[in-house]
Coordinates of C-alpha atoms in Angstrom, one line a residue:
M1 CA -238.8 61.6 59.9
A2 CA -235.4 63.0 61.1
V3 CA -234.9 66.0 63.5
K4 CA -235.5 69.2 61.0
Y5 CA -234.1 72.7 61.5
L6 CA -237.0 75.2 60.4
K7 CA -234.9 78.1 61.2
K8 CA -231.1 77.8 61.5
A9 CA -229.1 80.2 63.5
I10 CA -226.6 81.8 61.2
K11 CA -223.9 82.6 64.2
T12 CA -223.3 80.9 67.6
P13 CA -222.5 82.6 71.0
S14 CA -219.1 82.0 70.2
T15 CA -218.6 83.9 67.0
D16 CA -216.7 86.8 68.5
D17 CA -214.6 85.1 71.4
H18 CA -211.2 85.7 69.6
K19 CA -211.7 89.1 69.2
T20 CA -213.3 89.8 72.7
R21 CA -210.3 87.8 74.0
T22 CA -207.6 89.6 72.6
S23 CA -208.5 92.7 73.7
V24 CA -209.5 91.7 77.0
Q25 CA -206.1 90.3 77.9
K26 CA -204.3 93.4 77.0
I27 CA -206.5 95.6 79.5
L28 CA -206.1 93.0 82.2
N29 CA -202.2 93.0 81.5
D30 CA -202.1 96.8 81.7
L31 CA -204.1 97.0 84.8
E32 CA -202.0 94.2 86.7
K33 CA -199.3 97.1 86.2
T34 CA -201.2 100.2 86.8
R35 CA -203.6 99.0 89.1
E36 CA -205.9 101.8 90.6
K37 CA -204.7 104.6 88.2
G38 CA -205.3 102.3 85.4
V39 CA -209.0 101.4 86.7
M40 CA -209.9 104.8 87.1
E41 CA -208.6 105.6 83.9
I42 CA -210.7 102.6 82.5
S43 CA -214.0 103.7 84.0
K44 CA -213.3 107.7 82.8
K45 CA -213.2 106.3 79.2
F46 CA -215.9 103.5 79.0
D47 CA -218.4 104.8 81.8
K48 CA -217.6 108.6 81.9
Y49 CA -217.2 108.3 85.7
E50 CA -214.5 109.9 87.9
G51 CA -216.7 110.0 91.3
E52 CA -215.8 107.6 94.4
V53 CA -215.2 104.2 93.8
I54 CA -215.7 102.8 97.3
V55 CA -219.4 103.3 98.0
S56 CA -219.7 105.3 101.4
K57 CA -222.1 104.7 104.0
E58 CA -224.0 108.1 103.3
K59 CA -224.2 107.4 99.8
I60 CA -225.5 103.8 100.6
E61 CA -228.2 105.7 103.1
E62 CA -229.0 108.1 100.0
A63 CA -229.6 105.2 97.7
G64 CA -232.3 103.7 100.5
R65 CA -234.1 107.2 100.2
K66 CA -234.1 107.3 96.4
V67 CA -235.5 103.8 95.8
D68 CA -239.4 103.6 96.2
Q69 CA -241.2 101.4 98.6
K70 CA -243.0 99.0 96.1
T71 CA -239.4 98.4 94.8
K72 CA -237.7 97.6 98.6
D73 CA -240.6 95.5 99.2
D74 CA -240.1 93.7 95.9
I75 CA -236.3 93.3 96.9
Q76 CA -237.1 91.7 100.1
F77 CA -239.5 89.2 99.0
A78 CA -237.0 88.1 96.4
H79 CA -233.9 88.0 98.6
E80 CA -236.4 86.1 101.4
R81 CA -237.0 83.6 98.6
I82 CA -233.4 83.4 97.3
K83 CA -232.2 83.2 101.0
K84 CA -234.5 80.0 102.2
F85 CA -233.6 78.4 99.2
A86 CA -230.0 78.6 99.9
E87 CA -230.7 77.8 103.2
H88 CA -232.3 74.7 102.6
Q89 CA -229.3 73.6 99.8
L90 CA -227.0 74.3 102.8
K91 CA -228.8 71.6 104.9
H92 CA -228.6 68.9 102.3
L93 CA -224.7 69.3 101.8
N94 CA -222.7 66.4 102.7
N95 CA -221.5 67.5 106.8
N96 CA -218.1 67.2 107.9
F97 CA -217.0 63.9 108.9
E98 CA -214.4 61.4 109.6
V99 CA -214.2 57.5 109.0
E100 CA -211.6 54.4 110.0
I101 CA -210.9 53.5 106.7
S102 CA -208.6 50.4 107.8
K103 CA -207.4 50.1 111.1
G104 CA -205.8 53.2 112.3
L105 CA -205.9 54.9 109.3
I106 CA -208.5 58.1 109.8
A107 CA -209.6 60.2 107.2
G108 CA -212.4 63.1 106.7
Q109 CA -213.6 66.2 105.4
R110 CA -214.2 69.5 106.7
L111 CA -216.8 72.0 104.6
I112 CA -215.2 75.6 105.1
P113 CA -216.6 78.7 103.7
I114 CA -214.4 80.7 100.7
D115 CA -213.1 83.7 102.6
T116 CA -213.3 86.8 100.5
V117 CA -215.8 86.8 97.4
G118 CA -216.4 89.6 94.4
C119 CA -219.7 89.6 93.2
Y120 CA -220.2 91.7 89.9
I121 CA -223.3 92.9 89.3
P122 CA -224.2 94.1 85.9
G123 CA -225.5 97.5 85.7
G124 CA -225.1 99.0 82.0
R125 CA -228.2 98.9 79.6
Y126 CA -230.3 97.0 82.4
A127 CA -230.3 97.7 86.5
H128 CA -229.6 93.8 87.4
I129 CA -230.8 94.2 90.8
S130 CA -231.8 90.7 91.0
S131 CA -227.9 89.7 90.6
A132 CA -227.1 91.5 93.8
I133 CA -229.5 89.3 95.4
M134 CA -228.4 86.1 93.5
G135 CA -224.8 86.5 93.9
I136 CA -224.5 87.6 97.6
T137 CA -226.9 85.8 99.4
P138 CA -226.0 82.3 98.9
A139 CA -222.5 83.5 99.6
K140 CA -223.7 85.1 102.9
V141 CA -225.8 81.8 103.8
A142 CA -222.6 80.2 103.1
G143 CA -221.0 82.2 105.8
V144 CA -218.2 83.9 103.6
K145 CA -216.3 86.4 105.4
T146 CA -215.9 89.5 103.1
I147 CA -218.3 89.9 100.1
I148 CA -216.9 92.9 97.6
T149 CA -219.6 94.0 95.2
A150 CA -219.0 96.0 92.1
S151 CA -221.4 97.4 89.8
P152 CA -220.8 99.8 86.8
P153 CA -221.4 103.7 87.5
K154 CA -225.0 104.7 86.1
D155 CA -224.0 108.2 86.1
K156 CA -221.9 110.9 87.9
N157 CA -223.8 109.5 91.3
G158 CA -222.3 106.1 90.5
A159 CA -224.0 102.8 90.8
N160 CA -228.1 102.3 90.4
P161 CA -229.4 103.1 93.6
G162 CA -231.6 100.1 93.6
I163 CA -228.7 97.9 93.2
I164 CA -226.7 99.5 96.3
Y165 CA -230.0 99.1 98.3
A166 CA -229.8 95.5 97.1
A167 CA -226.5 94.7 97.6
N168 CA -226.4 96.4 101.0
L169 CA -229.6 94.3 102.1
C170 CA -227.9 91.1 101.4
G171 CA -225.1 91.5 103.5
A172 CA -222.5 93.1 101.0
D173 CA -219.3 94.5 102.8
V174 CA -218.1 96.6 100.1
I175 CA -219.7 98.2 97.5
L176 CA -217.9 99.7 94.2
N177 CA -218.9 102.0 91.8
L178 CA -216.8 100.2 88.8
G179 CA -217.7 97.9 85.8
G180 CA -216.7 95.6 83.3
I181 CA -212.6 94.5 82.9
A182 CA -212.0 97.5 85.3
A183 CA -214.3 96.1 88.2
I184 CA -212.7 92.2 87.7
A185 CA -209.4 93.3 87.7
S186 CA -210.0 95.5 91.0
L187 CA -211.8 92.7 92.4
T188 CA -208.8 90.2 91.5
Y189 CA -205.6 92.5 92.3
G190 CA -207.0 93.9 95.6
C191 CA -207.2 97.5 94.8
F192 CA -208.6 100.7 96.7
G193 CA -207.7 99.3 100.1
N194 CA -209.6 95.8 99.7
P195 CA -208.0 92.3 99.5
P196 CA -207.7 90.5 96.6
V197 CA -211.0 87.9 96.4
D198 CA -210.6 84.4 96.2
F199 CA -213.6 83.8 94.1
L200 CA -215.5 85.7 91.5
V201 CA -219.0 85.1 90.7
G202 CA -221.7 87.4 88.6
A203 CA -222.8 87.7 85.2
G204 CA -221.7 90.4 82.9
N205 CA -221.5 91.2 79.2
Q206 CA -218.9 89.1 76.6
Y207 CA -216.0 91.2 78.3
V208 CA -216.5 90.7 81.7
A209 CA -217.1 86.6 81.1
E210 CA -213.6 86.5 79.3
A211 CA -211.7 88.6 81.8
K212 CA -212.9 86.2 84.6
R213 CA -211.8 83.1 82.2
L214 CA -208.6 84.5 81.8
L215 CA -208.2 85.0 85.2
F216 CA -209.4 81.6 86.2
G217 CA -206.2 80.2 88.3
K218 CA -205.5 83.5 90.2
V219 CA -208.6 83.3 91.4
G220 CA -211.9 81.0 91.4
I221 CA -215.0 81.6 89.4
D222 CA -218.4 80.2 89.3
L223 CA -218.5 79.5 85.9
F224 CA -217.5 80.5 81.9
A225 CA -220.6 82.3 81.1
G226 CA -221.6 83.3 78.0
P227 CA -224.9 85.2 76.6
T228 CA -228.0 84.1 78.5
E229 CA -230.0 81.4 76.6
I230 CA -233.6 79.9 76.1
A231 CA -234.8 76.8 74.9
I232 CA -238.1 75.5 74.9
I233 CA -239.8 72.0 74.4
A234 CA -243.4 72.5 73.3
D235 CA -245.8 69.8 72.0
K236 CA -248.9 70.4 70.4
K237 CA -251.0 71.6 73.7
A238 CA -248.2 74.1 74.5
D239 CA -250.1 77.8 74.0
K240 CA -248.1 79.4 71.1
E241 CA -248.3 83.0 72.4
I242 CA -246.8 82.1 75.6
V243 CA -243.7 80.4 73.9
A244 CA -243.4 83.0 71.6
A245 CA -243.1 85.6 74.4
D246 CA -240.8 83.6 76.5
I247 CA -238.4 83.3 73.7
V248 CA -238.7 87.2 73.1
G249 CA -238.3 87.6 76.9
Q250 CA -234.9 86.5 76.9
A251 CA -233.9 87.6 73.7
E252 CA -233.9 91.4 74.8
H253 CA -231.0 90.4 77.0
G254 CA -228.2 91.1 74.0
Y255 CA -227.7 90.7 70.6
N256 CA -226.2 87.8 70.7
S257 CA -228.7 85.9 73.4
P258 CA -229.8 82.6 71.9
G259 CA -233.8 81.4 71.6
W260 CA -234.3 77.6 70.8
L261 CA -237.6 75.8 70.1
I262 CA -238.0 72.4 69.9
T263 CA -241.1 70.6 69.0
T264 CA -243.2 67.5 67.5
D265 CA -245.9 69.9 66.5
K266 CA -245.4 72.1 63.0
S267 CA -248.2 74.4 63.7
V268 CA -246.2 75.4 67.0
A269 CA -243.1 76.0 65.0
D270 CA -244.7 78.0 62.0
Y271 CA -246.9 80.2 64.5
V272 CA -243.2 80.9 66.5
I273 CA -241.4 81.6 63.4
K274 CA -244.3 84.0 62.3
R275 CA -245.0 85.7 65.9
V276 CA -241.6 86.2 67.3
P277 CA -240.2 89.0 64.8
E278 CA -244.0 90.6 65.4
L279 CA -243.6 90.5 69.1
I280 CA -240.3 91.7 68.7
K281 CA -241.3 94.9 67.0
E282 CA -244.1 96.0 69.7
L283 CA -241.1 96.2 72.1
P284 CA -239.8 99.9 73.3
D285 CA -236.4 100.8 71.0
G286 CA -233.8 99.5 73.7
P287 CA -234.9 95.7 74.2
R288 CA -236.1 95.5 70.4
S289 CA -232.6 96.6 69.1
S290 CA -231.1 93.9 71.1
A291 CA -234.2 91.1 70.5
E292 CA -234.1 91.6 66.9
P293 CA -230.4 90.5 66.1
A294 CA -230.5 87.7 68.8
W295 CA -233.6 86.1 66.9
R296 CA -232.5 86.7 63.3
D297 CA -228.8 85.6 64.0
F298 CA -229.1 83.3 66.6
G299 CA -232.5 81.7 67.0
E300 CA -233.5 78.4 66.0
V301 CA -236.5 76.2 65.6
V302 CA -236.3 72.4 65.8
L303 CA -239.0 70.0 64.3
C304 CA -238.8 66.4 66.0
D305 CA -241.2 63.2 65.8
T306 CA -241.3 62.1 69.2
N307 CA -240.5 63.7 73.0
E308 CA -237.5 61.0 73.0
E309 CA -236.1 62.9 70.0
M310 CA -237.1 66.3 71.7
A311 CA -235.1 65.3 74.9
T312 CA -232.0 64.2 72.7
V313 CA -231.7 67.1 70.9
S314 CA -232.5 69.6 74.4
D315 CA -229.5 67.4 75.8
K316 CA -227.2 68.3 73.2
Y317 CA -228.1 72.3 73.3
A318 CA -227.6 72.0 77.5
P319 CA -229.1 75.3 77.7
E320 CA -228.7 77.8 80.4
H321 CA -232.3 78.3 80.7
L322 CA -234.8 75.1 79.7
E323 CA -238.7 75.5 80.0
V324 CA -240.9 72.4 79.0
H325 CA -244.7 73.3 77.6
A326 CA -245.5 69.8 77.4
E327 CA -247.9 67.1 79.0
N328 CA -246.3 64.4 81.6
L329 CA -244.1 67.1 83.3
D330 CA -242.7 64.1 85.5
W331 CA -241.4 62.2 82.6
W332 CA -239.5 65.4 81.5
L333 CA -238.0 66.0 84.9
K334 CA -236.6 62.5 84.9
R335 CA -235.4 62.2 81.6
L336 CA -233.9 65.7 80.9
K337 CA -230.0 65.8 82.3
N338 CA -228.5 68.8 80.8
Y339 CA -229.7 72.1 81.1
G340 CA -228.7 75.3 84.0
S341 CA -232.3 75.5 85.3
L342 CA -235.5 73.7 84.3
F343 CA -238.8 75.2 84.0
L344 CA -241.7 72.8 84.3
G345 CA -245.1 73.8 82.8
E346 CA -246.3 77.4 81.6
E347 CA -247.1 78.5 84.9
T348 CA -243.4 79.2 85.4
T349 CA -241.0 80.9 83.2
V350 CA -237.4 81.8 83.1
A351 CA -238.2 85.5 84.4
Y352 CA -239.6 84.1 87.6
G353 CA -236.1 82.3 88.0
D354 CA -234.1 85.5 86.8
K355 CA -236.0 87.7 89.3
C356 CA -237.5 86.4 92.2
S357 CA -238.6 82.7 92.6
G358 CA -235.8 81.3 94.2
P359 CA -233.3 78.9 92.5
N360 CA -230.1 81.2 91.3
H361 CA -230.1 82.8 87.9
I362 CA -226.1 82.6 87.7
L363 CA -226.2 79.5 85.4
P364 CA -223.8 77.6 82.8
T365 CA -224.1 78.5 79.0
K366 CA -222.7 77.6 75.8
G367 CA -223.1 73.9 76.5
A368 CA -221.6 73.7 80.2
G369 CA -224.8 72.5 81.5
R370 CA -223.5 68.8 80.2
Y371 CA -220.7 68.9 83.3
T372 CA -222.0 71.7 85.7
G373 CA -224.7 73.2 87.5
G374 CA -225.4 77.0 88.1
L375 CA -224.4 79.2 91.3
Y376 CA -225.6 78.0 94.4
V377 CA -224.5 77.7 98.2
G378 CA -222.0 74.9 97.7
K379 CA -220.0 76.9 95.3
F380 CA -218.7 79.2 98.2
I381 CA -218.0 76.3 100.7
K382 CA -214.4 74.4 100.2
C383 CA -214.5 70.7 100.9
L384 CA -211.3 70.0 102.5
T385 CA -210.0 66.9 103.4
F386 CA -207.9 65.3 106.2
Q387 CA -206.2 62.0 107.5
R388 CA -204.2 61.0 110.2
M389 CA -203.2 57.4 111.3
S390 CA -201.4 55.2 114.1
K391 CA -197.8 54.2 113.9
D392 CA -199.6 50.5 113.5
A393 CA -201.2 51.6 110.4
N394 CA -197.9 52.5 108.8
K395 CA -197.3 48.9 108.8
I396 CA -199.3 48.2 105.8
V397 CA -199.7 51.8 104.6
G398 CA -196.6 53.1 104.3
A399 CA -195.0 50.1 102.9
T400 CA -198.0 49.9 100.1
A401 CA -197.2 53.5 99.4
A402 CA -193.4 53.0 98.6
R403 CA -193.9 49.6 96.8
L404 CA -196.3 52.0 94.6
A405 CA -194.0 54.6 94.4
R406 CA -191.1 52.8 93.4
A407 CA -192.9 51.1 90.6
E408 CA -193.7 54.6 89.3
G409 CA -190.0 55.4 89.3
M410 CA -190.3 58.1 92.3
E411 CA -188.0 56.7 94.7
A412 CA -187.6 60.0 96.8
H413 CA -191.6 59.6 97.6
A414 CA -190.7 55.8 98.7
R415 CA -188.3 57.0 101.3
T416 CA -190.7 59.0 102.9
G417 CA -192.3 55.3 103.8
D418 CA -189.1 53.9 104.3
I419 CA -188.1 56.6 107.1
R420 CA -191.2 56.0 109.1
L421 CA -191.3 52.0 108.8
K422 CA -187.7 51.9 110.0
K423 CA -188.6 54.5 113.1
Y424 CA -191.8 52.7 114.0
G425 CA -190.0 49.4 114.3
H426 CA -191.7 47.8 111.0
S427 CA -189.8 45.8 108.4
K428 CA -189.9 46.9 104.8

């Protein structure tokens, strides 16, 4: 039997891309000219907010008083684990080095933190406190000098107090009450007395993602992010109810968040197809309004014959989050190669990674797991190379470079070698 789709999506995460791109480009063009005035108009229009943009020290302290102690403890718990994981990643990056490639020719690299980073923290439908921890903490561990954050105003008082508290705890230097395209533009163009950022990180809705994509080049970005995704590989041993619950857990993110089941057991497939809509109906109104269209329009169930077929299908999806509910987890860890983050065994789940377990939750979507991983401490560090050489080394390197330049038709390049060969007393 070939791979069979028992449920096929009627839409893809890219369905609305063109419409989004057109509207975002227009707003960005306007904001580049109008800057602070335009940002405030956008904030008033979309967020109904006219208060302070830069969160003051007093407001940060006030936010801290509004957050209950148990939530503060949970934020601290998450921060400690994300920080510890980032610190271990930093230790395992390649160090600064220099090496003599050939006699008299020295080359090397320096790892230097990015100077200024902008971190977007979603806060519209849900208060993504964990996103503040995920974006700011690895930047701080990497040694970023200035971290400017932005999060949408929750009400007339500004961003969610839990987000403000977490951002301050993790080391944000500036916190802005701004959301959406206005926030991304403000971070990029350097509004409200802040320097333009060099690098943008953070998840957001399709408008935030598109704004980052369009501004890439003017600033660096962590990755091209689309709607969040989950894929689950499940064999006959999988707990069907847990599989269904985990798909629903991600579907509440938004109407266009795909959930994919890949299985070798038809009873698992049949159960999930029946059970997911039932679980969605039990949700509160807000999460249900997102989860219903997400599963209806974007959900897929794929039936395979073998583990190898499941692995092949999964690698084609290259899902943002990939759970494995199957036997022989070590085999899956070695075999699977395209995903944002991998969750092995039913004991762990995407929600743990989203909130507090350690690895970052800002991850590649729309198949980008084929060529990149997610946000990590190394994304905030530039690997810069350098070289120096002796006059003697020019005899070989200079002559070789000049010959190659002439072979390419680049005479001016060649002459930069010639002039040195002549000065150092070497024949061409």
